Coordinates of C-alpha atoms in Angstrom, one line a residue:
Chain M
M1 CA 8.2 -18.7 -108.6
K2 CA 5.7 -15.8 -108.1
I3 CA 8.3 -13.9 -106.1
L4 CA 10.9 -14.4 -108.8
K5 CA 8.5 -13.1 -111.4
R6 CA 7.8 -10.0 -109.4
M7 CA 11.4 -9.4 -108.7
C8 CA 12.2 -9.6 -112.4
L9 CA 9.4 -7.2 -113.2
F10 CA 10.8 -4.8 -110.6
V11 CA 14.3 -5.0 -112.0
I12 CA 13.0 -4.3 -115.5
I13 CA 10.9 -1.4 -114.5
T14 CA 13.8 0.2 -112.5
A15 CA 16.2 -0.3 -115.3
S16 CA 13.9 1.3 -117.9
V17 CA 13.3 4.3 -115.6
L18 CA 17.0 4.8 -115.3
V19 CA 17.6 4.4 -119.0
L20 CA 14.8 6.8 -119.9
A21 CA 16.1 9.3 -117.3
S22 CA 19.6 9.2 -118.8
C23 CA 18.3 9.7 -122.3
Y24 CA 16.5 12.8 -121.3
Y25 CA 19.6 15.0 -120.8
A26 CA 21.5 13.5 -123.7
R27 CA 19.4 15.4 -126.3
P28 CA 21.9 17.1 -128.7
Q29 CA 21.6 20.9 -129.0
S30 CA 20.3 22.2 -132.4
L31 CA 22.8 24.2 -134.4
E32 CA 20.6 27.3 -134.7
N33 CA 22.5 29.1 -131.9
G34 CA 25.7 29.8 -133.7
L35 CA 24.4 32.5 -136.0
D36 CA 25.0 35.5 -133.8
K37 CA 28.7 36.1 -134.3
P38 CA 30.5 38.1 -131.7
D39 CA 31.3 41.7 -132.5
V40 CA 35.0 41.6 -132.2
E41 CA 35.8 45.2 -133.2
S42 CA 34.1 46.9 -130.3
G43 CA 35.4 44.5 -127.6
K44 CA 38.8 44.4 -125.9
S45 CA 41.4 41.9 -127.0
F46 CA 41.4 38.4 -125.6
P47 CA 42.5 36.9 -123.3
L48 CA 40.4 38.9 -120.9
V49 CA 41.0 38.6 -117.2
I50 CA 37.9 39.3 -115.2
T51 CA 37.5 39.6 -111.4
D52 CA 34.0 38.3 -110.6
F53 CA 31.8 39.3 -107.6
E54 CA 33.2 36.5 -105.5
G55 CA 36.7 38.0 -106.0
R56 CA 37.8 35.1 -108.3
K57 CA 40.1 36.0 -111.2
V58 CA 38.9 34.2 -114.4
S59 CA 40.8 34.3 -117.7
I60 CA 38.6 34.2 -120.8
E61 CA 40.7 33.1 -123.8
D62 CA 38.4 33.7 -126.7
S63 CA 35.2 35.2 -127.7
T64 CA 32.1 33.5 -126.3
E65 CA 29.6 32.0 -128.6
R66 CA 27.9 29.5 -126.4
I67 CA 26.8 30.8 -123.0
V68 CA 25.1 29.0 -120.1
S69 CA 23.4 31.4 -117.7
L70 CA 22.4 30.0 -114.3
A71 CA 21.1 33.4 -113.1
P72 CA 17.8 34.7 -114.6
G73 CA 18.9 38.3 -114.1
I74 CA 22.1 37.7 -116.2
T75 CA 20.0 36.0 -118.9
E76 CA 17.8 39.2 -119.1
I77 CA 20.9 41.4 -119.4
L78 CA 22.4 39.2 -122.2
F79 CA 19.2 39.4 -124.2
E80 CA 19.0 43.2 -123.7
L81 CA 22.6 43.5 -124.9
G82 CA 21.6 41.6 -128.1
V83 CA 23.4 38.4 -127.5
G84 CA 20.4 36.3 -126.4
G85 CA 21.0 34.1 -129.4
R86 CA 24.2 32.8 -127.9
V87 CA 22.6 31.6 -124.7
V88 CA 22.4 27.8 -124.9
G89 CA 21.3 27.0 -121.4
V90 CA 19.2 28.6 -118.7
T91 CA 17.4 27.6 -115.4
D92 CA 13.9 26.5 -114.7
F93 CA 13.3 30.0 -113.2
D94 CA 14.0 31.9 -116.4
D95 CA 10.9 33.4 -118.0
F96 CA 12.1 36.7 -119.5
P97 CA 12.2 37.7 -122.3
E98 CA 9.8 35.4 -124.0
E99 CA 12.4 33.9 -126.3
V100 CA 14.0 32.3 -123.3
S101 CA 11.3 29.6 -123.2
K102 CA 12.9 27.9 -126.2
I103 CA 16.3 27.6 -124.6
P104 CA 17.2 24.2 -122.9
R105 CA 16.9 24.1 -119.1
V106 CA 20.1 23.1 -117.4
G107 CA 19.4 24.0 -113.8
D108 CA 16.5 23.9 -111.4
F109 CA 15.6 24.4 -107.8
Q110 CA 18.3 21.9 -106.8
G111 CA 21.0 23.7 -108.7
P112 CA 22.9 23.2 -112.0
N113 CA 22.6 19.9 -113.8
M114 CA 26.2 19.1 -114.8
E115 CA 25.3 16.6 -117.6
A116 CA 22.9 19.0 -119.2
I117 CA 25.4 21.8 -119.0
A118 CA 28.3 19.7 -120.5
A119 CA 26.0 18.6 -123.3
Q120 CA 25.6 22.2 -124.4
R121 CA 29.4 22.6 -124.8
P122 CA 29.4 26.2 -123.5
D123 CA 32.4 28.6 -123.8
I124 CA 31.4 30.3 -120.5
I125 CA 29.1 29.7 -117.6
F126 CA 27.5 32.5 -115.5
A127 CA 26.8 30.9 -112.2
S128 CA 24.3 32.1 -109.6
T129 CA 25.3 33.2 -106.1
L130 CA 22.7 30.7 -105.0
S131 CA 24.5 27.8 -106.6
G132 CA 26.5 27.0 -103.5
K133 CA 30.1 25.9 -103.0
N134 CA 29.6 22.3 -104.2
S135 CA 28.0 23.3 -107.4
M136 CA 30.7 25.9 -108.1
E137 CA 33.4 23.3 -107.7
A138 CA 31.6 20.8 -109.9
L139 CA 31.1 23.5 -112.6
Q140 CA 34.8 24.3 -112.5
R141 CA 35.6 20.7 -113.0
L142 CA 34.0 21.0 -116.5
G143 CA 37.1 23.1 -117.5
I144 CA 35.0 26.0 -118.7
P145 CA 35.4 29.5 -117.4
V146 CA 32.8 30.1 -114.5
L147 CA 31.9 33.6 -113.5
V148 CA 29.7 34.8 -110.7
L149 CA 28.2 38.1 -111.8
E150 CA 24.9 38.1 -109.9
A151 CA 24.7 41.4 -108.3
R152 CA 24.1 41.9 -104.5
N153 CA 23.2 45.6 -104.8
I154 CA 22.2 48.1 -107.5
D155 CA 25.8 49.3 -108.1
E156 CA 26.8 45.7 -108.9
I157 CA 24.1 45.5 -111.5
Y158 CA 25.8 48.3 -113.3
S159 CA 29.2 46.5 -113.0
S160 CA 27.7 43.2 -114.1
I161 CA 26.3 44.9 -117.2
Q162 CA 29.7 46.4 -118.0
I163 CA 31.5 43.1 -117.6
L164 CA 29.0 41.2 -119.6
G165 CA 29.3 43.8 -122.4
E166 CA 33.1 43.4 -122.4
I167 CA 33.0 39.6 -122.5
T168 CA 30.4 39.5 -125.3
G169 CA 31.9 42.4 -127.3
K170 CA 28.9 44.6 -126.6
A171 CA 30.6 47.3 -124.5
A172 CA 28.9 50.2 -126.3
E173 CA 25.5 48.6 -125.7
A174 CA 26.4 48.0 -122.1
D175 CA 27.3 51.7 -121.7
A176 CA 24.0 52.8 -123.2
L177 CA 22.0 50.4 -121.0
T178 CA 23.7 51.5 -117.7
A179 CA 23.4 55.2 -118.8
Y180 CA 19.6 54.7 -119.4
M181 CA 19.2 52.9 -116.0
K182 CA 21.1 55.7 -114.1
E183 CA 19.0 58.3 -115.8
R184 CA 15.7 56.6 -115.0
M185 CA 16.8 56.1 -111.3
A186 CA 17.8 59.7 -110.9
H187 CA 14.6 60.8 -112.5
I188 CA 12.4 58.8 -110.1
E189 CA 14.5 59.7 -107.0
E190 CA 14.1 63.4 -107.9
R191 CA 10.4 63.1 -108.2
V192 CA 9.9 61.5 -104.8
S193 CA 12.6 63.5 -103.0
A194 CA 10.2 66.2 -101.8
C195 CA 7.6 63.7 -100.7
P196 CA 7.3 62.6 -97.0
R197 CA 8.8 59.2 -96.5
Q198 CA 6.2 56.4 -96.1
R199 CA 6.4 53.4 -93.7
V200 CA 6.4 50.3 -95.9
F201 CA 6.1 46.6 -95.3
Y202 CA 6.7 44.0 -98.0
I203 CA 5.0 40.6 -97.7
V204 CA 7.1 37.9 -99.3
D205 CA 4.7 35.2 -98.1
L206 CA 1.7 35.6 -95.8
N207 CA 2.2 32.0 -94.5
G208 CA 4.8 32.5 -91.8
N209 CA 4.8 36.3 -92.3
F210 CA 8.0 36.3 -94.4
T211 CA 9.3 39.7 -95.4
A212 CA 12.4 41.3 -96.9
G213 CA 14.7 42.8 -94.3
R214 CA 17.8 44.9 -94.5
G215 CA 20.2 44.2 -97.3
T216 CA 17.6 42.8 -99.8
F217 CA 17.0 44.5 -103.2
I218 CA 13.4 45.2 -102.1
D219 CA 14.7 47.0 -99.0
H220 CA 16.9 49.2 -101.3
L221 CA 14.1 49.9 -103.7
I222 CA 11.7 50.9 -100.9
T223 CA 14.3 53.4 -99.7
L224 CA 15.0 54.7 -103.2
G225 CA 11.3 55.0 -103.9
G226 CA 10.7 57.3 -101.0
G227 CA 9.8 54.9 -98.3
V228 CA 11.2 53.3 -95.1
N229 CA 11.1 49.6 -94.8
V230 CA 9.7 48.9 -91.4
A231 CA 11.3 45.5 -91.4
A232 CA 14.8 47.0 -91.8
D233 CA 15.5 46.1 -88.2
S234 CA 15.9 42.5 -89.3
E235 CA 18.3 41.2 -92.0
G236 CA 17.6 39.3 -95.2
W237 CA 14.5 37.1 -95.8
V238 CA 12.9 36.5 -92.4
Q239 CA 9.8 35.5 -90.6
Y240 CA 8.8 38.8 -89.1
S241 CA 7.2 39.2 -85.7
M242 CA 3.5 40.1 -86.0
E243 CA 3.8 42.1 -82.8
N244 CA 6.4 44.3 -84.3
L245 CA 4.3 44.7 -87.5
V246 CA 1.5 46.1 -85.4
L247 CA 3.8 48.4 -83.5
K248 CA 5.5 49.8 -86.7
N249 CA 2.1 50.3 -88.3
P250 CA 3.0 50.5 -92.0
E251 CA 1.3 53.1 -94.2
V252 CA 1.8 51.0 -97.3
I253 CA 1.9 47.3 -97.9
I254 CA 3.5 45.9 -101.0
T255 CA 3.3 42.2 -102.0
A256 CA 3.5 39.8 -104.9
A257 CA 0.6 37.9 -106.6
H258 CA 1.5 34.5 -105.1
A259 CA 2.3 35.7 -101.6
G260 CA -1.1 34.6 -100.2
D261 CA -4.7 35.7 -100.0
M262 CA -4.6 39.5 -99.7
Q263 CA -8.4 39.7 -99.4
S264 CA -7.9 38.2 -96.0
L265 CA -5.8 41.0 -94.7
G266 CA -8.9 43.0 -93.7
S267 CA -9.9 40.3 -91.2
L268 CA -6.4 39.1 -90.2
P269 CA -5.5 40.3 -86.6
G270 CA -2.3 42.3 -86.8
Y271 CA -2.8 43.3 -90.4
R272 CA -6.3 44.6 -90.1
D273 CA -5.2 47.3 -87.7
T274 CA -2.4 48.8 -89.9
D275 CA -2.9 52.1 -91.6
A276 CA -2.1 50.4 -94.9
V277 CA -5.1 48.0 -94.7
K278 CA -7.4 50.6 -93.1
N279 CA -6.7 53.2 -95.9
N280 CA -6.7 50.5 -98.6
R281 CA -3.1 51.0 -99.5
V282 CA -2.1 47.4 -100.2
F283 CA -0.4 47.1 -103.6
V284 CA 0.5 44.0 -105.6
I285 CA 3.6 44.4 -107.8
S286 CA 3.0 43.5 -111.4
D287 CA 5.9 40.9 -111.4
D288 CA 8.1 40.3 -108.4
N289 CA 11.0 39.5 -110.7
I290 CA 11.4 43.2 -111.4
I291 CA 12.2 43.9 -107.8
S292 CA 14.2 40.8 -106.9
R293 CA 16.2 39.9 -110.0
T294 CA 19.7 41.3 -110.6
S295 CA 18.6 42.8 -114.0
Y296 CA 18.2 46.1 -115.7
R297 CA 14.5 45.8 -115.2
I298 CA 15.0 46.8 -111.6
V299 CA 14.3 50.4 -112.8
Q300 CA 10.8 49.3 -113.7
G301 CA 10.5 47.8 -110.2
L302 CA 11.6 51.1 -108.6
E303 CA 9.2 53.1 -110.7
E304 CA 6.3 50.8 -109.7
I305 CA 7.2 51.1 -106.0
A306 CA 7.7 54.8 -106.2
R307 CA 4.2 55.2 -107.8
F308 CA 2.7 53.0 -105.0
L309 CA 4.2 55.2 -102.3
H310 CA 3.8 58.6 -103.9
P311 CA 1.1 58.6 -106.7
E312 CA 1.0 62.4 -106.3
A313 CA 4.6 62.7 -107.7
F314 CA 3.7 61.0 -110.9
K315 CA 0.3 62.7 -111.6
D316 CA 1.6 64.6 -114.6
L317 CA 2.6 61.4 -116.4
D318 CA -0.7 59.6 -116.2
Chain J
M1 CA 6.4 14.4 -52.5
K2 CA 2.9 13.1 -53.0
K3 CA 1.8 12.9 -56.7
S4 CA -1.2 15.1 -56.1
A5 CA 1.0 17.8 -54.5
S6 CA 3.4 17.7 -57.4
F7 CA 0.6 17.9 -59.9
V8 CA -0.7 21.1 -58.2
L9 CA 2.8 22.5 -58.3
L10 CA 3.1 21.7 -62.0
I11 CA -0.2 23.5 -62.7
I12 CA 1.1 26.5 -60.7
I13 CA 4.3 26.5 -62.9
L14 CA 2.1 26.4 -66.0
V15 CA 0.0 29.3 -64.9
V16 CA 3.1 31.4 -63.9
L17 CA 4.7 30.5 -67.3
L18 CA 1.5 31.6 -69.1
A19 CA 1.6 34.9 -67.4
A20 CA 5.4 35.3 -68.0
A21 CA 5.0 34.4 -71.6
S22 CA 2.3 37.1 -72.0
V23 CA 4.8 39.7 -70.6
V24 CA 7.7 38.9 -72.9
G25 CA 7.7 39.3 -76.6
S26 CA 9.5 41.1 -79.4
V27 CA 7.5 44.2 -78.5
K28 CA 8.2 45.4 -75.0
I29 CA 4.9 46.3 -73.4
P30 CA 5.4 48.4 -70.2
F31 CA 4.1 46.8 -67.1
G32 CA 1.8 49.7 -66.4
D33 CA 0.2 49.2 -69.8
I34 CA -0.4 45.5 -69.1
I35 CA -2.2 46.3 -65.9
G36 CA -4.1 48.9 -67.8
I37 CA -5.1 46.5 -70.5
I38 CA -6.3 43.9 -67.9
R39 CA -8.4 46.7 -66.4
G40 CA -9.9 47.5 -69.8
S41 CA -8.0 50.6 -70.6
G42 CA -4.4 51.2 -71.7
D43 CA -2.7 51.9 -75.1
S44 CA -4.8 50.5 -77.9
T45 CA -1.8 49.3 -80.0
Y46 CA -0.4 47.5 -77.0
R47 CA -3.9 46.0 -76.4
D48 CA -4.1 44.7 -80.0
I49 CA -0.6 43.1 -79.6
L50 CA -1.3 41.6 -76.2
L51 CA -4.9 40.4 -76.6
G52 CA -5.1 40.0 -80.4
I53 CA -1.7 38.4 -81.2
R54 CA 0.2 37.2 -78.1
M55 CA -2.6 35.7 -76.0
P56 CA -4.1 33.4 -78.7
R57 CA -0.6 32.3 -79.6
I58 CA 0.2 31.3 -76.0
I59 CA -3.1 29.5 -75.6
Q60 CA -2.6 27.7 -78.9
A61 CA 0.9 26.6 -77.9
A62 CA -0.3 25.3 -74.6
A63 CA -3.2 23.3 -76.1
I64 CA -1.0 21.8 -78.8
G65 CA 1.7 20.9 -76.4
M66 CA -0.9 19.2 -74.3
G67 CA -2.6 17.4 -77.1
L68 CA 0.6 16.1 -78.8
S69 CA 2.1 14.9 -75.6
V70 CA -1.0 12.9 -74.6
S71 CA -1.3 11.5 -78.1
G72 CA 2.4 10.5 -77.9
A73 CA 1.9 8.8 -74.5
F74 CA -1.1 6.8 -75.8
L75 CA 0.6 5.7 -79.0
Q76 CA 3.7 4.6 -77.2
G77 CA 1.7 2.6 -74.7
L78 CA -0.7 1.2 -77.3
L79 CA 1.9 0.0 -79.7
G80 CA 4.4 -1.0 -76.9
N81 CA 7.1 1.0 -78.7
P82 CA 8.9 3.9 -77.1
L83 CA 9.4 5.5 -80.6
A84 CA 5.8 5.8 -81.4
D85 CA 4.4 9.3 -81.9
P86 CA 2.1 11.1 -84.3
Y87 CA 5.1 11.9 -86.5
I88 CA 6.5 8.4 -86.8
L89 CA 3.1 7.0 -87.6
G90 CA 2.7 9.3 -90.5
I91 CA -0.2 11.3 -89.1
S92 CA 1.8 14.5 -89.1
S93 CA 3.2 14.0 -92.6
G94 CA -0.3 13.2 -93.9
A95 CA -1.7 16.4 -92.4
A96 CA 1.3 18.4 -93.6
L97 CA 0.8 17.1 -97.1
G98 CA -2.8 18.0 -97.1
A99 CA -1.9 21.5 -95.9
A100 CA 0.7 21.8 -98.6
V101 CA -1.6 20.8 -101.3
S102 CA -4.2 23.3 -100.1
I103 CA -1.5 26.1 -100.0
V104 CA -0.3 25.3 -103.6
L105 CA -3.9 25.4 -104.7
G106 CA -4.2 28.8 -103.1
L107 CA -7.0 27.9 -100.7
G108 CA -7.7 29.8 -97.5
I109 CA -6.8 28.9 -93.9
L110 CA -10.0 27.1 -93.1
A111 CA -9.9 24.9 -96.2
T112 CA -6.2 24.2 -95.3
Q113 CA -7.3 22.9 -91.9
A114 CA -10.1 20.8 -93.2
I115 CA -7.9 19.2 -95.9
A116 CA -5.1 18.6 -93.4
F117 CA -7.5 16.9 -91.1
A118 CA -9.0 14.7 -93.9
A119 CA -5.5 13.8 -95.1
A120 CA -4.4 12.8 -91.5
L121 CA -7.4 10.6 -91.0
A122 CA -6.9 9.0 -94.5
T123 CA -3.2 8.4 -93.6
I124 CA -3.9 6.7 -90.3
Y125 CA -6.6 4.6 -92.0
L126 CA -4.1 3.6 -94.7
V127 CA -1.5 2.8 -92.1
I128 CA -3.9 0.6 -90.1
S129 CA -5.1 -1.2 -93.2
L130 CA -1.5 -1.8 -94.3
S131 CA -0.5 -3.1 -90.9
R132 CA -3.3 -5.7 -91.2
L133 CA -1.6 -7.1 -94.3
G134 CA 1.4 -8.2 -92.3
P135 CA 1.6 -11.0 -89.7
G136 CA -0.7 -10.2 -86.8
T137 CA -1.9 -6.7 -85.8
G138 CA 0.9 -6.1 -83.3
G139 CA 2.6 -2.8 -82.7
T140 CA 5.7 -3.4 -84.8
T141 CA 3.9 -3.9 -88.0
L142 CA 1.8 -0.8 -87.4
L143 CA 5.0 1.2 -86.7
L144 CA 6.7 -0.1 -89.8
A145 CA 3.7 0.7 -91.9
G146 CA 3.6 4.2 -90.4
I147 CA 7.3 4.8 -91.2
A148 CA 6.8 3.6 -94.7
V149 CA 3.8 5.7 -95.4
S150 CA 5.4 8.7 -93.6
T151 CA 8.5 8.5 -95.8
F152 CA 6.4 8.2 -98.9
L153 CA 4.3 11.2 -98.0
S154 CA 7.3 13.3 -97.1
A155 CA 8.7 12.4 -100.6
I156 CA 5.5 13.7 -102.2
L157 CA 5.7 16.8 -100.1
S158 CA 9.3 17.4 -101.2
F159 CA 8.3 16.9 -104.8
I160 CA 5.5 19.5 -104.4
M161 CA 8.1 21.9 -103.0
L162 CA 10.3 21.2 -106.0
I163 CA 7.8 22.0 -108.6
S164 CA 6.2 25.0 -106.9
H165 CA 9.1 27.4 -106.2
Q166 CA 6.8 30.3 -105.4
Q167 CA 5.0 28.7 -102.5
M168 CA 8.2 27.3 -101.0
S169 CA 8.5 29.5 -98.0
S170 CA 4.9 28.6 -97.1
I171 CA 5.6 24.9 -97.3
V172 CA 8.8 25.3 -95.4
F173 CA 6.9 27.2 -92.7
W174 CA 4.4 24.3 -92.5
M175 CA 7.2 21.7 -92.3
M176 CA 9.1 23.5 -89.5
G177 CA 6.1 24.6 -87.5
G178 CA 5.2 27.9 -86.0
F179 CA 2.6 29.9 -84.2
S180 CA 3.2 33.2 -86.0
L181 CA -0.1 33.4 -87.7
I182 CA -2.3 32.2 -84.8
S183 CA -5.3 34.4 -84.0
W184 CA -8.4 33.7 -82.0
N185 CA -10.0 32.2 -85.2
E186 CA -7.4 29.4 -85.3
V187 CA -7.8 28.9 -81.5
L188 CA -11.6 28.6 -81.8
V189 CA -11.3 26.2 -84.8
S190 CA -8.6 23.9 -83.3
L191 CA -9.3 23.9 -79.6
P192 CA -12.5 21.8 -79.6
P193 CA -11.0 18.8 -81.5
I194 CA -7.8 19.0 -79.5
L195 CA -9.6 19.1 -76.2
A196 CA -12.2 16.5 -77.1
G197 CA -9.6 14.1 -78.5
T198 CA -7.3 14.5 -75.5
L199 CA -10.1 14.1 -73.0
L200 CA -11.5 11.0 -74.7
M201 CA -8.0 9.4 -74.7
Y202 CA -7.6 10.2 -71.0
M203 CA -10.8 8.3 -70.3
Y204 CA -9.0 5.2 -71.6
S205 CA -6.0 5.5 -69.3
K206 CA -7.1 2.4 -67.3
E207 CA -7.6 0.3 -70.4
L208 CA -4.2 1.5 -71.7
N209 CA -2.6 0.2 -68.4
A210 CA -4.2 -3.2 -69.2
I211 CA -3.1 -3.2 -72.8
I212 CA 0.6 -2.5 -71.8
M213 CA 0.5 -5.8 -69.8
G214 CA -0.2 -7.6 -73.0
R215 CA -3.2 -7.8 -75.3
E216 CA -4.3 -11.3 -74.0
T217 CA -4.1 -10.1 -70.4
A218 CA -6.1 -7.1 -71.3
E219 CA -8.8 -9.2 -73.0
H220 CA -9.0 -11.4 -69.9
L221 CA -9.5 -8.3 -67.9
G222 CA -12.5 -7.4 -70.1
V223 CA -10.9 -4.8 -72.3
E224 CA -12.0 -4.8 -75.9
T225 CA -8.6 -4.2 -77.2
S226 CA -9.5 -3.8 -80.9
R227 CA -12.1 -1.1 -80.1
V228 CA -9.7 0.7 -77.8
F229 CA -7.0 0.6 -80.6
V230 CA -9.4 2.2 -83.1
I231 CA -10.7 4.9 -80.7
I232 CA -7.2 5.9 -79.6
L233 CA -5.7 6.0 -83.1
A234 CA -8.7 8.1 -84.3
C235 CA -8.4 10.5 -81.3
G236 CA -4.6 10.8 -81.8
S237 CA -5.2 11.6 -85.5
L238 CA -7.8 14.2 -84.7
V239 CA -5.6 16.0 -82.2
T240 CA -2.5 15.9 -84.5
A241 CA -4.4 17.0 -87.5
A242 CA -6.0 19.9 -85.7
A243 CA -2.5 20.9 -84.4
V244 CA -0.7 20.5 -87.7
A245 CA -3.4 22.4 -89.6
V246 CA -2.9 25.6 -87.6
S247 CA 0.8 25.4 -86.7
G248 CA 2.5 23.0 -89.1
I249 CA 4.6 20.0 -88.0
V250 CA 5.9 20.6 -84.4
G251 CA 8.1 17.6 -83.9
F252 CA 9.6 16.1 -80.8
V253 CA 6.9 17.1 -78.3
G254 CA 4.8 13.9 -78.7
L255 CA 7.9 11.7 -78.7
M256 CA 9.9 13.1 -75.8
V257 CA 7.5 14.7 -73.3
P258 CA 5.8 11.4 -72.3
H259 CA 9.3 9.8 -71.7
I260 CA 10.5 12.7 -69.7
T261 CA 7.4 12.7 -67.6
R262 CA 7.4 8.9 -67.1
M263 CA 10.9 9.2 -65.6
F264 CA 9.4 11.2 -62.8
V265 CA 5.9 9.8 -62.2
G266 CA 6.3 6.2 -63.3
P267 CA 4.3 4.2 -65.8
D268 CA 0.7 4.3 -64.4
N269 CA -1.2 6.0 -67.2
R270 CA -3.9 7.4 -65.0
I271 CA -1.1 9.6 -63.5
L272 CA 1.2 9.8 -66.5
I273 CA -1.4 11.2 -68.9
P274 CA -2.4 14.3 -66.9
F275 CA 1.2 15.0 -66.0
S276 CA 2.3 14.6 -69.6
A277 CA -0.5 17.0 -70.6
V278 CA 0.7 19.7 -68.3
V279 CA 4.4 19.2 -69.0
G280 CA 3.7 19.3 -72.8
A281 CA 1.9 22.6 -72.4
I282 CA 4.7 24.0 -70.3
F283 CA 7.3 22.8 -72.8
L284 CA 5.6 24.3 -75.9
V285 CA 4.7 27.6 -74.3
F286 CA 8.3 27.9 -73.3
A287 CA 9.6 26.9 -76.7
D288 CA 7.2 29.4 -78.4
A289 CA 8.4 32.2 -76.1
L290 CA 11.9 31.5 -77.2
S291 CA 10.9 31.4 -80.8
R292 CA 9.3 34.8 -80.5
T293 CA 12.2 36.5 -78.7
L294 CA 15.6 34.9 -79.5
I295 CA 16.3 36.7 -82.8
Q296 CA 13.6 39.4 -82.5
P297 CA 12.1 41.1 -84.5
A298 CA 12.5 37.9 -86.7
E299 CA 11.1 34.6 -85.5
I300 CA 12.6 31.1 -85.4
P301 CA 10.2 28.3 -86.4
V302 CA 9.1 26.6 -83.1
G303 CA 9.9 23.1 -84.5
I304 CA 13.6 24.1 -84.5
I305 CA 13.5 25.2 -80.9
T306 CA 11.7 22.1 -79.7
A307 CA 14.3 19.9 -81.3
I308 CA 17.4 22.0 -80.1
F309 CA 16.3 22.3 -76.5
G310 CA 14.4 19.0 -76.1
G311 CA 16.9 16.6 -77.6
P312 CA 19.9 17.3 -75.3
F313 CA 17.6 17.8 -72.3
F314 CA 16.1 14.4 -72.9
L315 CA 19.5 12.8 -73.2
Y316 CA 20.6 14.5 -70.0
I317 CA 17.6 13.1 -68.1
L318 CA 18.2 9.7 -69.6
K319 CA 21.8 9.7 -68.3
T320 CA 21.3 11.2 -64.8
N321 CA 18.0 9.6 -63.8
K322 CA 18.9 6.6 -61.6
T323 CA 15.4 5.5 -60.8
L324 CA 14.8 4.7 -64.4
K325 CA 17.2 1.7 -64.2

């Protein structure tokens, strides 16, 4: 009898958890987001055929008023182009601009949540390159155009801004944004061009000594900012050999606020012998999203890095 | 070959391997410089790399390989189950969870070690208490309790990873194990508990022989089995926690090394334990050397190496060793 009671209790609890969990994603979307009408005059005529960064040809039949963005960098660009009001779904990682906090979350660390996305009835989905093949296939089954426009290099950031401008009818704004970015980049590159290149190591995470090797945005930005990434002899995000770090002896170390206890570098064997630590040239980036996200804010990231490496080149601005 | 002769041979292999492991690495140190460094001169960058980074790592790997293997051998004998090891019993997961919590809270390396140790002891205490709820205090109940608790703790660990994206690479590092951040500080902190725990366990080799014949038989022979149980489990936890706290979860060593060794030297624990200790040290020093050099200048977490090389090797021995059957 006692066992029966317990079993009943277990079944009831399990059932209620499941019911509650399914309610969570069934919340209907408020109607506030339809206000920002697309600017049809400045855009090209529909249907638009776009080739995305994965080489997929996607046809967009009509103007897009309900957008799901699964890439935080894309969300940032959409807001900057003035169509943030049309974004009806973002990921847990989105935190810029501030308005994004009010938008429903439809994806997290484990990838997109199909039910939550479908509930938003989007016209278009901007997927992340991190979503993976299974998620992409599942997204496509929703019957909504899916585009991968998350850039892998700085040139692709320009292209993604242009394409997003076309899709949302904000081509002029997109042109202005890319022109501004290019001008900022050229300006910074010019300032540092005469400075001697600095040896730089970027700490992604002190635990395991993770760094950003060749092919990462951080690697590109270090080069553009007048430095040489000492970890460029490895590729992507890697656990870097402490022995090689000592041998390469970086002059500057750059890191993010959550990468570990940087106070400990002075006593950490390997790190404590580097020029960067000895000369107190360890810098924490104000926000690591500006050097890793595929957004227009990458120019801010570049300027910060360039100033870390060559403060003398920016003296007149301070 | 006599057992004592083969033991001496094994020690020689370990010493040669330790020397060889000091010579190889992702930075090539010319042989002349190594000689120079030993004599107290030589290039100062190379000296920092050899003495400050490579040496502590190798010694740490040897100590952990030894400690985990001896813990595994004792747990297998004690519980009468060939699958018992610190990982299966939840000790590693407990320690890893403690370490992960400390990382997420942003505490330093010493605090991480202390919390990992406390969590490991709490876990084994919980597992022992749970196993007493079941029928008898036999090995099977303990093993099942260990698996249940271990699975539960791993789920919590995964959940922590899920909600703290930013610390993910740290936690992944802890779960896959590695010696990349070992310095003399870590060696000094972890060596005493590892050596003490291992030595204390070794002193109970004779009692373990008796317990393997059955608890009643052991009691008749004058072994206080309950007391031995508690001491060995506590020592095993101590060694595992000290290891996990500095290098994360290095799986496979505690499970496989005792089996591989047993196939060669037989089941007498007075012989098996010291042999396992040396074989474990050899195995982990070798695995770490591969982890340092295979994709240099990047590193492979050592837990991946131990599993990739150890698994097939173990199966090969199992298949070819006739004396086992």
